[in-house]
CSV table of C-alpha atoms in Angstrom, one decimal:
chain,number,residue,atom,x,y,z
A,1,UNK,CA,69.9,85.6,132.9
A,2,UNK,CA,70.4,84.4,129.6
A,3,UNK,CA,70.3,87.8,128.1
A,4,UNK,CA,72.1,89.5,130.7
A,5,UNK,CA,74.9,86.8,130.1
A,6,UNK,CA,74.4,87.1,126.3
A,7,UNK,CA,74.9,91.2,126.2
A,8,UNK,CA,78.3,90.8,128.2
A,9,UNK,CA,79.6,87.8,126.2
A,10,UNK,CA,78.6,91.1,123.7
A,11,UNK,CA,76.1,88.9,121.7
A,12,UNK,CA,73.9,91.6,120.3
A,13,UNK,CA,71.3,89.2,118.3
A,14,UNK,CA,71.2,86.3,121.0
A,15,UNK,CA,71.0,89.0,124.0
A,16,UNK,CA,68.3,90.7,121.8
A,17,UNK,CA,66.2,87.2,121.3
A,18,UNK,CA,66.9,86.2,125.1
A,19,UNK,CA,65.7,89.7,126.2
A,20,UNK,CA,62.3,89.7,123.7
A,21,UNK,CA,61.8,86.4,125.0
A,22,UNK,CA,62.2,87.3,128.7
A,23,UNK,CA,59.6,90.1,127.9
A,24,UNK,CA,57.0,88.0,126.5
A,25,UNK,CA,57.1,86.1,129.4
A,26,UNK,CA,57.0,88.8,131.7
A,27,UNK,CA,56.4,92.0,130.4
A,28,UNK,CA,57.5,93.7,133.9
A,29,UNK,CA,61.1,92.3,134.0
A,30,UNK,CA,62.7,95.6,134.4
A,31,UNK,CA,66.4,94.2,133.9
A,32,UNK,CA,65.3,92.7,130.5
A,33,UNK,CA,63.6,95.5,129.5
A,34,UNK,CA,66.7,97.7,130.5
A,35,UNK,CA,69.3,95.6,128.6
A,36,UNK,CA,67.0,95.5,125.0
A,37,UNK,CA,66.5,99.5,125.4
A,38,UNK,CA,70.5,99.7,126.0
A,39,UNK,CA,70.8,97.0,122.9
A,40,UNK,CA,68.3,99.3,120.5
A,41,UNK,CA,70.6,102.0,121.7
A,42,UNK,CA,73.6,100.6,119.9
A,43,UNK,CA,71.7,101.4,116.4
A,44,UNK,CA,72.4,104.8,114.9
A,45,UNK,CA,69.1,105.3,113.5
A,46,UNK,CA,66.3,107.3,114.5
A,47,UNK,CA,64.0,103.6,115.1
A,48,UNK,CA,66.7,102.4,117.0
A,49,UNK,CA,66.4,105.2,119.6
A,50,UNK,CA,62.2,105.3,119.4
A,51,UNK,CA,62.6,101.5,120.7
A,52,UNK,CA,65.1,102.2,123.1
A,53,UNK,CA,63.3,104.8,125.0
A,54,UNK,CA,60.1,102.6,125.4
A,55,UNK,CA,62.1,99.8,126.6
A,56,UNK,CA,64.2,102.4,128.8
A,57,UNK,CA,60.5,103.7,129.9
A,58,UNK,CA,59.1,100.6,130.5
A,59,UNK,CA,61.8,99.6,132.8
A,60,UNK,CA,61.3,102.5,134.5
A,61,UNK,CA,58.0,101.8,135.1
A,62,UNK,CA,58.4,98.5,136.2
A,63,UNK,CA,61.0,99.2,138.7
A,64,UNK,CA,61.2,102.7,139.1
A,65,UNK,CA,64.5,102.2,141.6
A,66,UNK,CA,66.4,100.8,139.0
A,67,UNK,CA,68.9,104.3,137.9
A,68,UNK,CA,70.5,103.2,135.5
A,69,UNK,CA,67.9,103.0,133.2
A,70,UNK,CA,67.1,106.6,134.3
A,71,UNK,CA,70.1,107.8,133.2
A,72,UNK,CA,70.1,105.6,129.5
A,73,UNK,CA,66.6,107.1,129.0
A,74,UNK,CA,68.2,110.4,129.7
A,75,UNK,CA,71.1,109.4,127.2
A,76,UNK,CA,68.6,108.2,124.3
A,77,UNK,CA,66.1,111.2,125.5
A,78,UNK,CA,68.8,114.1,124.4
A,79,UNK,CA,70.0,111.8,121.4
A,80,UNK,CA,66.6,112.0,120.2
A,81,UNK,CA,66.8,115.7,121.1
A,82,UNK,CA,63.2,115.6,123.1
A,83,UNK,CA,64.3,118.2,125.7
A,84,UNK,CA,60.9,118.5,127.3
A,85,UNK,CA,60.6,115.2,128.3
A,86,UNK,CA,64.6,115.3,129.3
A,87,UNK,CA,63.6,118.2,131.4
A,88,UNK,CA,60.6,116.3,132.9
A,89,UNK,CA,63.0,113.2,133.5
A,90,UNK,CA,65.4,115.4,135.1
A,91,UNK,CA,63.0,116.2,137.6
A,92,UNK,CA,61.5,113.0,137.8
A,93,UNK,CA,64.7,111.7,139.0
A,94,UNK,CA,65.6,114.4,141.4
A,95,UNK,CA,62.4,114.2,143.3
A,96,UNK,CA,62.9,110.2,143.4
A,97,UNK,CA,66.5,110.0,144.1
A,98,UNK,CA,67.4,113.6,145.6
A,99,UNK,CA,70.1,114.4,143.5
A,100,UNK,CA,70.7,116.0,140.1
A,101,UNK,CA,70.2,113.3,136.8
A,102,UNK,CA,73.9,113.0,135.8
């Protein structure tokens, strides 16, 4: 809660600590792990998108209902410009959900 509350109060560094935090304690907490791969997302550089896809995988993982971060893995997936695994997402997704990945 505390770094869901921190990222819309737009607290970058605090929502970052509260998220790490939250995934120390619980490395499946798909929410946390969805709002620090959105966070790493913010950055420009080519780290900052690395980091965000394994948090935006790793909520996936943990809660693979959770679309949204589908579709910011798909976002960082094409910034990165990895189109084979945005083509294997895309059809990830569609045989999950049953309609196209925005």
């Amino acid at each position: 809660m505390r770094c869901e509350l921190a990222v819309r109060q737009d607290r970058v560094a605090a929502a970052r600590r509260a998220c790490e935090a939250a995934i120390a304690r619980a490395p499946g907490t798909s929410w946390a792990q969805y709002l620090l791969g959105v966070l790493r997302l913010r950055g420009t550089g080519a780290a900052d998108t690395r980091a965000g896809i394994a948090h935006l995988r790793a909520a996936v993982d943990a809660d693979p209902e959770l679309a949204q971060a589908w579709r910011a893995l798909a976002k960082a997936l094409a910034r990165a410009g990895d189109a084979a695994a945005l083509d294997a997402l895309r059809v990830e997704y569609q045989a999950r959900f049953g309609r196209a990945l925005p």
